[in-house]
XYZ file of C-alpha atoms in Angstrom:
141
model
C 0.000 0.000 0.000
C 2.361 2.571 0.928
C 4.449 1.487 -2.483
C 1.294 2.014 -4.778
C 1.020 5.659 -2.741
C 4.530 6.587 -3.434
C 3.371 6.022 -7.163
C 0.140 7.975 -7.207
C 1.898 10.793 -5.726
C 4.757 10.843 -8.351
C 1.688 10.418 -10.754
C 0.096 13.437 -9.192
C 3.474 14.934 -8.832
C 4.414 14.824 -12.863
C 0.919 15.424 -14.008
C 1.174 18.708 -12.307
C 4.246 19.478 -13.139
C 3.466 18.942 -16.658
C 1.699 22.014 -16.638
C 4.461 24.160 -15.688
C 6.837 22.124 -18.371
C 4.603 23.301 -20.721
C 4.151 27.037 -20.426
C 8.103 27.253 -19.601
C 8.285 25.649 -22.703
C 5.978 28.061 -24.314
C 8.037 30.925 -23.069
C 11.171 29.409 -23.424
C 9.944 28.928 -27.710
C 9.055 32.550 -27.523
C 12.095 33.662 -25.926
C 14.576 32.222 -28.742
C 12.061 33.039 -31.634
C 12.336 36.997 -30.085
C 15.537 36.485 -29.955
C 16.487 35.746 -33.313
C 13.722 38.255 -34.692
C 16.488 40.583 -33.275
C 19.232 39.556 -34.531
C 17.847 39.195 -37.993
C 16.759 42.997 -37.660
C 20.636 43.936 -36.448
C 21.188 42.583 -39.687
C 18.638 44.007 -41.928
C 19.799 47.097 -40.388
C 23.443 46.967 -41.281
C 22.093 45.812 -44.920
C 23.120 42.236 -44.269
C 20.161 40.433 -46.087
C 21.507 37.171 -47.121
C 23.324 37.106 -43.876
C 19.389 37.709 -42.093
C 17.901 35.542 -44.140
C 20.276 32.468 -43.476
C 20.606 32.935 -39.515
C 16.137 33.355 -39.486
C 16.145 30.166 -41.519
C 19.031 27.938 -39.322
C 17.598 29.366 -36.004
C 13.883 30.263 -36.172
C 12.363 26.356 -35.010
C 9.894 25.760 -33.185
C 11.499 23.612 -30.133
C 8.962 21.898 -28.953
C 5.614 22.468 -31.123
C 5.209 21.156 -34.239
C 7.023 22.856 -37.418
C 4.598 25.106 -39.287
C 6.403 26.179 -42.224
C 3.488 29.135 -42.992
C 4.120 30.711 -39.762
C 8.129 30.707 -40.520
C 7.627 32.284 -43.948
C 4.867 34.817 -42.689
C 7.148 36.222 -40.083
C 10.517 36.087 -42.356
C 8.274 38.148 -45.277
C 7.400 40.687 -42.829
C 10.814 41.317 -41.749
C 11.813 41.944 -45.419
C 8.212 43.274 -45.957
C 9.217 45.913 -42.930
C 12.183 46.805 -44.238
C 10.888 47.486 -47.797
C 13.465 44.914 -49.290
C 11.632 43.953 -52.387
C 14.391 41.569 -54.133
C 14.777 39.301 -50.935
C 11.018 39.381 -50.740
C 9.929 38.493 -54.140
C 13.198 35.684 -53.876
C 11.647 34.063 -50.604
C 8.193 34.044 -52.015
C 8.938 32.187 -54.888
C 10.921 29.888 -52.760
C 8.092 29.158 -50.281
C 6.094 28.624 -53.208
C 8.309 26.007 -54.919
C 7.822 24.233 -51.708
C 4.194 24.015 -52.075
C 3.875 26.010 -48.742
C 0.692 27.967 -48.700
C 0.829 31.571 -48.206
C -1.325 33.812 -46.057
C -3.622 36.074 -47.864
C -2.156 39.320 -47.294
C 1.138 37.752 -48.480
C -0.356 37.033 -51.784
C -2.039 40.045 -51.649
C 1.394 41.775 -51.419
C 3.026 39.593 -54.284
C 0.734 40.546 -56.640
C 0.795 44.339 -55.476
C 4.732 44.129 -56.405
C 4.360 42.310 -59.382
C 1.852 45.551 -60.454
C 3.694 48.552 -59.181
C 7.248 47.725 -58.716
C 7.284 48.682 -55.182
C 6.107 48.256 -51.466
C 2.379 49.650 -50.617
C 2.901 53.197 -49.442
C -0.436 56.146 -49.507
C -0.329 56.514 -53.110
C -0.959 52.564 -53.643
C -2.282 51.123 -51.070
C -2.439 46.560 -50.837
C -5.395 45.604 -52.508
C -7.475 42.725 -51.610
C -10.189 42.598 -53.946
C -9.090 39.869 -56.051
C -8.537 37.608 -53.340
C -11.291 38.259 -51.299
C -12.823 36.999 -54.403
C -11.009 33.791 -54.643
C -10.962 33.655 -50.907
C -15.144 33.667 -50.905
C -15.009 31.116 -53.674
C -13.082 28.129 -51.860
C -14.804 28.987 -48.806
C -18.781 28.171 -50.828
């Protein structure tokens, strides 16, 4: 008896603690991904792109989730997306797309924006999602 209590409390014991492991986990994922999202600007500011680009890629995993490759994409195109680096952009876009990863809408939204004006949204051309709220609506029926 006192051996089978031993057990429920370490059962009691780990299932609690499981909690905790989880959201340190959580924070611990966020923590690194922050991380590197700062590094990667330190390089986009001293106008290392390739450099960026290669360091996101080789350190932006998710440690203990499962890989989502739309999520890593998303956030990499808005770096270069934030600091209006069109070549990089357009290169990674075709890249994720080569892969057969889907992109967000606003992503495709963008890519056809800069395959129309040449350049970044700013006031005088704003994104435009018409078209794809159109194709959006029609997978959806």
């Amino acid at each position: 008896q006192i051996l089978l209590a031993e057990q429920l409390k370490k059962r009691v014991h780990y299932q609690k603690n499981d909690y905790y492991n989880r959201v340190s986990r959580y924070s611990f994922e966020q923590i690194v991904k922050n991380t590197v999202t700062i590094v990667c600007e330190l390089y986009l500011l001293l106008d290392q792109v390739d450099d960026a680009i290669r360091f996101f890629k080789d350190n932006d995993t998710e440690l203990f989730s499962k890989p989502d490759p739309v999520r890593k994409y998303r956030d990499l195109l808005g770096l270069l997306d934030k600091h209006t680096i069109r070549d990089a952009w357009l290169r990674e876009y075709a890249l994720a797309i080569q892969k057969g990863i889907a992109m967000t809408p606003r992503n495709e939204a963008l890519f056809q924006h800069l395959k129309k004006h040449g350049a970044f949204p700013d006031e005088d051309h704003p994104l435009d999602f018409d078209d794809l709220k159109c194709r959006i609506v029609y997978v959806l029926r």
